[in-house]
N, CA, C and O atoms as a CHARMM CRD file, in Angstrom:
* protein
*
  304
    1    1 UNK  N     58.16300  91.96800 135.16800 PROA 1      0.00000
    2    1 UNK  CA    58.86200  93.21800 135.17300 PROA 1      0.00000
    3    1 UNK  C     60.32200  93.03100 134.75900 PROA 1      0.00000
    4    1 UNK  O     60.88900  93.89800 134.09400 PROA 1      0.00000
    5    2 UNK  N     60.93500  91.91300 135.14300 PROA 2      0.00000
    6    2 UNK  CA    62.32100  91.68600 134.76300 PROA 2      0.00000
    7    2 UNK  C     62.45100  91.44000 133.26400 PROA 2      0.00000
    8    2 UNK  O     63.48000  91.76800 132.67200 PROA 2      0.00000
    9    3 UNK  N     61.40900  90.86200 132.63700 PROA 3      0.00000
   10    3 UNK  CA    61.49200  90.63600 131.19800 PROA 3      0.00000
   11    3 UNK  C     61.45300  91.96200 130.44600 PROA 3      0.00000
   12    3 UNK  O     62.03300  92.06800 129.36600 PROA 3      0.00000
   13    4 UNK  N     60.78700  92.96600 130.98800 PROA 4      0.00000
   14    4 UNK  CA    60.73200  94.27900 130.33600 PROA 4      0.00000
   15    4 UNK  C     62.10600  94.93900 130.36100 PROA 4      0.00000
   16    4 UNK  O     62.53500  95.52200 129.36500 PROA 4      0.00000
   17    5 UNK  N     62.79400  94.84900 131.49700 PROA 5      0.00000
   18    5 UNK  CA    64.12800  95.44400 131.55100 PROA 5      0.00000
   19    5 UNK  C     65.09400  94.67800 130.65400 PROA 5      0.00000
   20    5 UNK  O     65.99200  95.28500 130.07000 PROA 5      0.00000
   21    6 UNK  N     64.93800  93.38600 130.53200 PROA 6      0.00000
   22    6 UNK  CA    65.78900  92.60800 129.64200 PROA 6      0.00000
   23    6 UNK  C     65.58900  92.99300 128.20000 PROA 6      0.00000
   24    6 UNK  O     66.55200  93.08000 127.43800 PROA 6      0.00000
   25    7 UNK  N     64.34100  93.22600 127.80900 PROA 7      0.00000
   26    7 UNK  CA    64.05400  93.62900 126.43900 PROA 7      0.00000
   27    7 UNK  C     64.56100  95.04300 126.17100 PROA 7      0.00000
   28    7 UNK  O     65.03900  95.32600 125.07200 PROA 7      0.00000
   29    8 UNK  N     64.46700  95.91800 127.13900 PROA 8      0.00000
   30    8 UNK  CA    64.92500  97.28500 126.91000 PROA 8      0.00000
   31    8 UNK  C     66.44800  97.33100 126.80000 PROA 8      0.00000
   32    8 UNK  O     66.99800  98.15600 126.06900 PROA 8      0.00000
   33    9 UNK  N     67.12200  96.44900 127.52200 PROA 9      0.00000
   34    9 UNK  CA    68.58000  96.40100 127.41600 PROA 9      0.00000
   35    9 UNK  C     68.99000  95.96700 126.01500 PROA 9      0.00000
   36    9 UNK  O     69.96900  96.47400 125.46800 PROA 9      0.00000
   37   10 UNK  N     68.24700  95.03300 125.43500 PROA 10     0.00000
   38   10 UNK  CA    68.54500  94.58400 124.09200 PROA 10     0.00000
   39   10 UNK  C     68.24500  95.70100 123.09500 PROA 10     0.00000
   40   10 UNK  O     68.98900  95.89100 122.13300 PROA 10     0.00000
   41   11 UNK  N     67.17400  96.42900 123.31700 PROA 11     0.00000
   42   11 UNK  CA    66.80200  97.50100 122.40300 PROA 11     0.00000
   43   11 UNK  C     67.79200  98.66100 122.45900 PROA 11     0.00000
   44   11 UNK  O     67.96000  99.36900 121.46600 PROA 11     0.00000
   45   12 UNK  N     68.44200  98.86600 123.58200 PROA 12     0.00000
   46   12 UNK  CA    69.37400  99.98400 123.71000 PROA 12     0.00000
   47   12 UNK  C     70.79100  99.59900 123.30600 PROA 12     0.00000
   48   12 UNK  O     71.71700 100.38300 123.51200 PROA 12     0.00000
   49   13 UNK  N     70.98500  98.41900 122.73900 PROA 13     0.00000
   50   13 UNK  CA    72.29000  98.02200 122.22100 PROA 13     0.00000
   51   13 UNK  C     73.24600  97.51900 123.28200 PROA 13     0.00000
   52   13 UNK  O     74.45700  97.66700 123.11900 PROA 13     0.00000
   53   14 UNK  N     72.75900  96.93500 124.35500 PROA 14     0.00000
   54   14 UNK  CA    73.63300  96.44300 125.40700 PROA 14     0.00000
   55   14 UNK  C     74.10200  95.02100 125.13500 PROA 14     0.00000
   56   14 UNK  O     74.72100  94.40500 126.00300 PROA 14     0.00000
   57   15 UNK  N     73.82200  94.48600 123.95100 PROA 15     0.00000
   58   15 UNK  CA    74.25800  93.13000 123.64500 PROA 15     0.00000
   59   15 UNK  C     75.70700  93.15700 123.15600 PROA 15     0.00000
   60   15 UNK  O     76.19200  94.17700 122.66700 PROA 15     0.00000
   61   16 UNK  N     76.36500  92.05300 123.29300 PROA 16     0.00000
   62   16 UNK  CA    77.74700  91.91400 122.86300 PROA 16     0.00000
   63   16 UNK  C     77.75900  91.26700 121.48900 PROA 16     0.00000
   64   16 UNK  O     77.26700  90.15100 121.32700 PROA 16     0.00000
   65   17 UNK  N     78.31300  91.94900 120.50300 PROA 17     0.00000
   66   17 UNK  CA    78.39800  91.40200 119.15200 PROA 17     0.00000
   67   17 UNK  C     79.63400  90.52200 119.05300 PROA 17     0.00000
   68   17 UNK  O     80.73500  90.94400 119.40700 PROA 17     0.00000
   69   18 UNK  N     79.45200  89.31000 118.57800 PROA 18     0.00000
   70   18 UNK  CA    80.56200  88.38100 118.38000 PROA 18     0.00000
   71   18 UNK  C     81.20400  88.63200 117.02200 PROA 18     0.00000
   72   18 UNK  O     80.52700  89.06900 116.09200 PROA 18     0.00000
   73   19 UNK  N     82.50200  88.36100 116.89500 PROA 19     0.00000
   74   19 UNK  CA    83.13800  88.54400 115.58000 PROA 19     0.00000
   75   19 UNK  C     82.54000  87.60500 114.54200 PROA 19     0.00000
   76   19 UNK  O     82.07300  86.51400 114.86800 PROA 19     0.00000
   77   20 UNK  N     82.56100  88.03400 113.32300 PROA 20     0.00000
   78   20 UNK  CA    82.06000  87.22400 112.22200 PROA 20     0.00000
   79   20 UNK  C     82.90100  85.95300 112.09900 PROA 20     0.00000
   80   20 UNK  O     84.11800  85.99500 112.27600 PROA 20     0.00000
   81   21 UNK  N     82.27000  84.84700 111.80200 PROA 21     0.00000
   82   21 UNK  CA    82.98900  83.57600 111.73300 PROA 21     0.00000
   83   21 UNK  C     84.00200  83.56000 110.59200 PROA 21     0.00000
   84   21 UNK  O     85.01600  82.86800 110.68100 PROA 21     0.00000
   85   22 UNK  N     83.74500  84.31300 109.52200 PROA 22     0.00000
   86   22 UNK  CA    84.72300  84.35000 108.43700 PROA 22     0.00000
   87   22 UNK  C     85.98300  85.10000 108.87100 PROA 22     0.00000
   88   22 UNK  O     87.08800  84.73200 108.47000 PROA 22     0.00000
   89   23 UNK  N     85.82900  86.13400 109.67600 PROA 23     0.00000
   90   23 UNK  CA    86.97900  86.87500 110.18400 PROA 23     0.00000
   91   23 UNK  C     87.81000  85.99100 111.10200 PROA 23     0.00000
   92   23 UNK  O     89.03900  86.00400 111.03000 PROA 23     0.00000
   93   24 UNK  N     87.15800  85.23300 111.95300 PROA 24     0.00000
   94   24 UNK  CA    87.85600  84.32800 112.85600 PROA 24     0.00000
   95   24 UNK  C     88.57100  83.23500 112.07200 PROA 24     0.00000
   96   24 UNK  O     89.70800  82.88800 112.39200 PROA 24     0.00000
   97   25 UNK  N     87.92100  82.69500 111.05700 PROA 25     0.00000
   98   25 UNK  CA    88.53400  81.65500 110.23000 PROA 25     0.00000
   99   25 UNK  C     89.74400  82.16400 109.46800 PROA 25     0.00000
  100   25 UNK  O     90.75500  81.46800 109.36800 PROA 25     0.00000
  101   26 UNK  N     89.64900  83.36500 108.93200 PROA 26     0.00000
  102   26 UNK  CA    90.76700  83.94500 108.20100 PROA 26     0.00000
  103   26 UNK  C     91.93800  84.20800 109.14900 PROA 26     0.00000
  104   26 UNK  O     93.09000  83.96000 108.79200 PROA 26     0.00000
  105   27 UNK  N     91.65400  84.70300 110.34600 PROA 27     0.00000
  106   27 UNK  CA    92.71700  84.94600 111.32800 PROA 27     0.00000
  107   27 UNK  C     93.39400  83.63800 111.73400 PROA 27     0.00000
  108   27 UNK  O     94.61200  83.60200 111.90400 PROA 27     0.00000
  109   28 UNK  N     92.62900  82.58100 111.88800 PROA 28     0.00000
  110   28 UNK  CA    93.19900  81.28500 112.23500 PROA 28     0.00000
  111   28 UNK  C     94.06700  80.74800 111.09900 PROA 28     0.00000
  112   28 UNK  O     95.15700  80.23300 111.34900 PROA 28     0.00000
  113   29 UNK  N     93.60300  80.86100 109.86100 PROA 29     0.00000
  114   29 UNK  CA    94.38900  80.40600 108.71400 PROA 29     0.00000
  115   29 UNK  C     95.67800  81.19700 108.57800 PROA 29     0.00000
  116   29 UNK  O     96.72400  80.62800 108.26600 PROA 29     0.00000
  117   30 UNK  N     95.61700  82.49400 108.80700 PROA 30     0.00000
  118   30 UNK  CA    96.80500  83.33400 108.72900 PROA 30     0.00000
  119   30 UNK  C     97.80900  82.96400 109.81400 PROA 30     0.00000
  120   30 UNK  O     99.01400  82.93700 109.55900 PROA 30     0.00000
  121   31 UNK  N     97.33100  82.68300 111.00600 PROA 31     0.00000
  122   31 UNK  CA    98.21000  82.29700 112.10900 PROA 31     0.00000
  123   31 UNK  C     98.89500  80.96300 111.82700 PROA 31     0.00000
  124   31 UNK  O    100.10200  80.83400 112.02900 PROA 31     0.00000
  125   32 UNK  N     98.14200  79.97800 111.36700 PROA 32     0.00000
  126   32 UNK  CA    98.71200  78.66000 111.07500 PROA 32     0.00000
  127   32 UNK  C     99.70600  78.74900 109.92100 PROA 32     0.00000
  128   32 UNK  O    100.77300  78.13800 109.98000 PROA 32     0.00000
  129   33 UNK  N     99.37100  79.49800 108.87900 PROA 33     0.00000
  130   33 UNK  CA   100.26600  79.65300 107.73700 PROA 33     0.00000
  131   33 UNK  C    101.56700  80.33800 108.14500 PROA 33     0.00000
  132   33 UNK  O    102.64400  79.92700 107.71300 PROA 33     0.00000
  133   34 UNK  N    101.47800  81.36900 108.96600 PROA 34     0.00000
  134   34 UNK  CA   102.67100  82.07100 109.43500 PROA 34     0.00000
  135   34 UNK  C    103.53900  81.16100 110.28800 PROA 34     0.00000
  136   34 UNK  O    104.76200  81.16800 110.15000 PROA 34     0.00000
  137   35 UNK  N    102.92600  80.38000 111.16400 PROA 35     0.00000
  138   35 UNK  CA   103.68200  79.46200 112.01200 PROA 35     0.00000
  139   35 UNK  C    104.40300  78.40300 111.17200 PROA 35     0.00000
  140   35 UNK  O    105.57600  78.11800 111.41200 PROA 35     0.00000
  141   36 UNK  N    103.72200  77.83200 110.20600 PROA 36     0.00000
  142   36 UNK  CA   104.34800  76.83100 109.33800 PROA 36     0.00000
  143   36 UNK  C    105.46600  77.43500 108.48700 PROA 36     0.00000
  144   36 UNK  O    106.49000  76.79100 108.26000 PROA 36     0.00000
  145   37 UNK  N    105.27300  78.66700 108.01700 PROA 37     0.00000
  146   37 UNK  CA   106.31100  79.33300 107.23100 PROA 37     0.00000
  147   37 UNK  C    107.54600  79.61100 108.08000 PROA 37     0.00000
  148   37 UNK  O    108.66900  79.45800 107.60000 PROA 37     0.00000
  149   38 UNK  N    107.35500  80.01800 109.33100 PROA 38     0.00000
  150   38 UNK  CA   108.49900  80.26800 110.20900 PROA 38     0.00000
  151   38 UNK  C    109.24300  78.98400 110.54600 PROA 38     0.00000
  152   38 UNK  O    110.47000  78.98600 110.64500 PROA 38     0.00000
  153   39 UNK  N    108.51900  77.89700 110.72300 PROA 39     0.00000
  154   39 UNK  CA   109.16800  76.60600 110.98600 PROA 39     0.00000
  155   39 UNK  C    109.97000  76.16900 109.75200 PROA 39     0.00000
  156   39 UNK  O    111.10700  75.71700 109.88700 PROA 39     0.00000
  157   40 UNK  N    109.39600  76.29900 108.57000 PROA 40     0.00000
  158   40 UNK  CA   110.11200  75.94100 107.34300 PROA 40     0.00000
  159   40 UNK  C    111.33300  76.83500 107.14700 PROA 40     0.00000
  160   40 UNK  O    112.39200  76.35700 106.74000 PROA 40     0.00000
  161   41 UNK  N    111.19300  78.12500 107.43400 PROA 41     0.00000
  162   41 UNK  CA   112.30600  79.06400 107.31700 PROA 41     0.00000
  163   41 UNK  C    113.44100  78.69400 108.26400 PROA 41     0.00000
  164   41 UNK  O    114.61200  78.79100 107.89800 PROA 41     0.00000
  165   42 UNK  N    113.10200  78.27100 109.47500 PROA 42     0.00000
  166   42 UNK  CA   114.13500  77.84900 110.42200 PROA 42     0.00000
  167   42 UNK  C    114.88900  76.63400 109.89100 PROA 42     0.00000
  168   42 UNK  O    116.11900  76.62800 109.86600 PROA 42     0.00000
  169   43 UNK  N    114.16200  75.61500 109.47000 PROA 43     0.00000
  170   43 UNK  CA   114.82400  74.39200 109.04200 PROA 43     0.00000
  171   43 UNK  C    115.63300  74.58100 107.76400 PROA 43     0.00000
  172   43 UNK  O    116.68300  73.95700 107.60700 PROA 43     0.00000
  173   44 UNK  N    115.17200  75.42100 106.85700 PROA 44     0.00000
  174   44 UNK  CA   115.92200  75.64900 105.62700 PROA 44     0.00000
  175   44 UNK  C    117.05000  76.64600 105.85000 PROA 44     0.00000
  176   44 UNK  O    118.14200  76.47500 105.30800 PROA 44     0.00000
  177   45 UNK  N    116.80300  77.67100 106.63300 PROA 45     0.00000
  178   45 UNK  CA   117.78000  78.74300 106.74700 PROA 45     0.00000
  179   45 UNK  C    118.75200  78.65200 107.89300 PROA 45     0.00000
  180   45 UNK  O    119.88100  79.12400 107.76000 PROA 45     0.00000
  181   46 UNK  N    118.37500  78.06700 109.01700 PROA 46     0.00000
  182   46 UNK  CA   119.21200  78.17300 110.19600 PROA 46     0.00000
  183   46 UNK  C    119.62900  76.85400 110.82200 PROA 46     0.00000
  184   46 UNK  O    120.53700  76.84100 111.65400 PROA 46     0.00000
  185   47 UNK  N    119.01400  75.76600 110.46300 PROA 47     0.00000
  186   47 UNK  CA   119.37200  74.48000 111.07200 PROA 47     0.00000
  187   47 UNK  C    120.69000  74.01200 110.47700 PROA 47     0.00000
  188   47 UNK  O    120.72300  73.54400 109.33900 PROA 47     0.00000
  189   48 UNK  N    121.77400  74.13200 111.23100 PROA 48     0.00000
  190   48 UNK  CA   123.11200  73.82300 110.73000 PROA 48     0.00000
  191   48 UNK  C    123.69100  72.54400 111.29800 PROA 48     0.00000
  192   48 UNK  O    124.80600  72.17700 110.92600 PROA 48     0.00000
  193   49 UNK  N    123.00800  71.86400 112.15900 PROA 49     0.00000
  194   49 UNK  CA   123.56900  70.68700 112.78900 PROA 49     0.00000
  195   49 UNK  C    124.13100  71.02900 114.15500 PROA 49     0.00000
  196   49 UNK  O    123.74200  70.41000 115.14500 PROA 49     0.00000
  197   50 UNK  N    125.04400  72.00600 114.24000 PROA 50     0.00000
  198   50 UNK  CA   125.63700  72.40400 115.51400 PROA 50     0.00000
  199   50 UNK  C    124.61800  73.13900 116.37900 PROA 50     0.00000
  200   50 UNK  O    124.62900  72.99700 117.60100 PROA 50     0.00000
  201   51 UNK  N    123.73800  73.92200 115.75500 PROA 51     0.00000
  202   51 UNK  CA   122.71300  74.65400 116.49200 PROA 51     0.00000
  203   51 UNK  C    121.33400  74.07200 116.22400 PROA 51     0.00000
  204   51 UNK  O    120.32500  74.76700 116.34300 PROA 51     0.00000
  205   52 UNK  N    121.29400  72.81000 115.86500 PROA 52     0.00000
  206   52 UNK  CA   120.04000  72.15100 115.51600 PROA 52     0.00000
  207   52 UNK  C    119.18600  71.89900 116.75000 PROA 52     0.00000
  208   52 UNK  O    119.71000  71.71600 117.84900 PROA 52     0.00000
  209   53 UNK  N    117.87600  71.88900 116.56700 PROA 53     0.00000
  210   53 UNK  CA   116.97800  71.53700 117.66600 PROA 53     0.00000
  211   53 UNK  C    117.05100  70.05100 117.96700 PROA 53     0.00000
  212   53 UNK  O    116.54900  69.60200 118.99700 PROA 53     0.00000
  213   54 UNK  N    117.67300  69.28000 117.07700 PROA 54     0.00000
  214   54 UNK  CA   117.81400  67.84100 117.27200 PROA 54     0.00000
  215   54 UNK  C    119.20200  67.46100 117.76300 PROA 54     0.00000
  216   54 UNK  O    119.56500  66.28600 117.71500 PROA 54     0.00000
  217   55 UNK  N    119.98200  68.41500 118.23000 PROA 55     0.00000
  218   55 UNK  CA   121.33600  68.12500 118.68800 PROA 55     0.00000
  219   55 UNK  C    122.32600  68.27100 117.54900 PROA 55     0.00000
  220   55 UNK  O    122.13300  69.11200 116.67100 PROA 55     0.00000
  221   56 UNK  N    123.37000  67.47800 117.54300 PROA 56     0.00000
  222   56 UNK  CA   124.39400  67.58900 116.49900 PROA 56     0.00000
  223   56 UNK  C    124.07300  66.72200 115.28500 PROA 56     0.00000
  224   56 UNK  O    124.97200  66.37800 114.51800 PROA 56     0.00000
  225   57 UNK  N    122.82400  66.37100 115.10600 PROA 57     0.00000
  226   57 UNK  CA   122.39400  65.56300 113.97000 PROA 57     0.00000
  227   57 UNK  C    122.29000  66.44200 112.72500 PROA 57     0.00000
  228   57 UNK  O    121.69100  67.51500 112.78900 PROA 57     0.00000
  229   58 UNK  N    122.85000  66.01900 111.60600 PROA 58     0.00000
  230   58 UNK  CA   122.83300  66.82800 110.38400 PROA 58     0.00000
  231   58 UNK  C    121.89600  66.28200 109.31200 PROA 58     0.00000
  232   58 UNK  O    122.00300  66.67000 108.14900 PROA 58     0.00000
  233   59 UNK  N    120.98100  65.39200 109.68200 PROA 59     0.00000
  234   59 UNK  CA   120.07200  64.82900 108.68100 PROA 59     0.00000
  235   59 UNK  C    119.16200  65.89200 108.06200 PROA 59     0.00000
  236   59 UNK  O    118.93800  65.88800 106.85200 PROA 59     0.00000
  237   60 UNK  N    118.64000  66.79500 108.88500 PROA 60     0.00000
  238   60 UNK  CA   117.76900  67.85400 108.35300 PROA 60     0.00000
  239   60 UNK  C    118.57400  68.76900 107.44300 PROA 60     0.00000
  240   60 UNK  O    118.10300  69.16200 106.37600 PROA 60     0.00000
  241   61 UNK  N    119.79000  69.10700 107.86500 PROA 61     0.00000
  242   61 UNK  CA   120.65400  69.97000 107.05100 PROA 61     0.00000
  243   61 UNK  C    120.92500  69.33600 105.68800 PROA 61     0.00000
  244   61 UNK  O    120.83500  70.00900 104.66100 PROA 61     0.00000
  245   62 UNK  N    121.24400  68.08900 105.67400 PROA 62     0.00000
  246   62 UNK  CA   121.53500  67.41300 104.40500 PROA 62     0.00000
  247   62 UNK  C    120.28200  67.25100 103.54900 PROA 62     0.00000
  248   62 UNK  O    120.36600  67.26900 102.32100 PROA 62     0.00000
  249   63 UNK  N    119.12900  67.09600 104.18000 PROA 63     0.00000
  250   63 UNK  CA   117.87500  66.93600 103.43200 PROA 63     0.00000
  251   63 UNK  C    117.51200  68.21700 102.68700 PROA 63     0.00000
  252   63 UNK  O    117.01800  68.15600 101.56100 PROA 63     0.00000
  253   64 UNK  N    117.75000  69.37600 103.30200 PROA 64     0.00000
  254   64 UNK  CA   117.38100  70.64600 102.67900 PROA 64     0.00000
  255   64 UNK  C    118.59800  71.38500 102.12600 PROA 64     0.00000
  256   64 UNK  O    118.52200  72.58500 101.86300 PROA 64     0.00000
  257   65 UNK  N    119.71200  70.68800 101.94600 PROA 65     0.00000
  258   65 UNK  CA   120.95600  71.32400 101.52700 PROA 65     0.00000
  259   65 UNK  C    120.82900  72.05000 100.19700 PROA 65     0.00000
  260   65 UNK  O    121.24100  73.20600 100.10100 PROA 65     0.00000
  261   66 UNK  N    120.28500  71.42900  99.18700 PROA 66     0.00000
  262   66 UNK  CA   120.16100  72.07700  97.88100 PROA 66     0.00000
  263   66 UNK  C    119.16400  73.23400  97.91600 PROA 66     0.00000
  264   66 UNK  O    119.34800  74.23400  97.22200 PROA 66     0.00000
  265   67 UNK  N    118.12400  73.10300  98.71200 PROA 67     0.00000
  266   67 UNK  CA   117.15800  74.19800  98.83900 PROA 67     0.00000
  267   67 UNK  C    117.81000  75.41100  99.49300 PROA 67     0.00000
  268   67 UNK  O    117.47500  76.54900  99.16300 PROA 67     0.00000
  269   68 UNK  N    118.73300  75.17900 100.41000 PROA 68     0.00000
  270   68 UNK  CA   119.44600  76.28500 101.05400 PROA 68     0.00000
  271   68 UNK  C    120.19900  77.10000 100.00900 PROA 68     0.00000
  272   68 UNK  O    120.12600  78.32900 100.00300 PROA 68     0.00000
  273   69 UNK  N    120.92600  76.41400  99.12200 PROA 69     0.00000
  274   69 UNK  CA   121.69000  77.12400  98.10100 PROA 69     0.00000
  275   69 UNK  C    120.77100  77.78700  97.08000 PROA 69     0.00000
  276   69 UNK  O    121.05900  78.89200  96.62100 PROA 69     0.00000
  277   70 UNK  N    119.68600  77.14000  96.72400 PROA 70     0.00000
  278   70 UNK  CA   118.73400  77.70700  95.78700 PROA 70     0.00000
  279   70 UNK  C    118.14100  79.00600  96.32500 PROA 70     0.00000
  280   70 UNK  O    117.90900  79.94400  95.56200 PROA 70     0.00000
  281   71 UNK  N    117.89700  79.06800  97.63500 PROA 71     0.00000
  282   71 UNK  CA   117.31500  80.26100  98.25900 PROA 71     0.00000
  283   71 UNK  C    118.36000  81.28100  98.69400 PROA 71     0.00000
  284   71 UNK  O    118.00500  82.34500  99.20200 PROA 71     0.00000
  285   72 UNK  N    119.63500  80.97800  98.50600 PROA 72     0.00000
  286   72 UNK  CA   120.68800  81.94000  98.79300 PROA 72     0.00000
  287   72 UNK  C    121.24100  81.88400 100.20400 PROA 72     0.00000
  288   72 UNK  O    121.91500  82.82500 100.62300 PROA 72     0.00000
  289   73 UNK  N    120.98300  80.81700 100.95700 PROA 73     0.00000
  290   73 UNK  CA   121.53400  80.67400 102.29200 PROA 73     0.00000
  291   73 UNK  C    122.89700  79.99100 102.19700 PROA 73     0.00000
  292   73 UNK  O    122.98500  78.88200 101.67100 PROA 73     0.00000
  293   74 UNK  N    123.95900  80.62500 102.69300 PROA 74     0.00000
  294   74 UNK  CA   125.25200  79.93500 102.70100 PROA 74     0.00000
  295   74 UNK  C    125.30400  78.89600 103.82200 PROA 74     0.00000
  296   74 UNK  O    124.72400  79.10700 104.88700 PROA 74     0.00000
  297   75 UNK  N    125.97600  77.80600 103.59600 PROA 75     0.00000
  298   75 UNK  CA   126.08200  76.81800 104.66700 PROA 75     0.00000
  299   75 UNK  C    127.47100  76.21900 104.77500 PROA 75     0.00000
  300   75 UNK  O    127.72600  75.45800 105.70800 PROA 75     0.00000
  301   76 UNK  N    128.37800  76.52900 103.86100 PROA 76     0.00000
  302   76 UNK  CA   129.75600  76.06200 103.99600 PROA 76     0.00000
  303   76 UNK  C    130.67400  76.94200 103.20900 PROA 76     0.00000
  304   76 UNK  O    131.88400  76.71500 103.19300 PROA 76     0.00000
């Protein structure tokens, strides 16, 4: 008798549909790409040495110095 109620629940649409795996994969790729772009934007646009996440070290600033000017970020 319990198997009959289980089958009727499935027939009446009481099952939970999972998201399509391609939708989940695309959402994951979009999230990772956005996170990496924001990290790159921080290091190129805002890492000045004085407000650096690495302290007063200016190695990152000097490494991306020409890219900063190419993208229009002032730094001095």
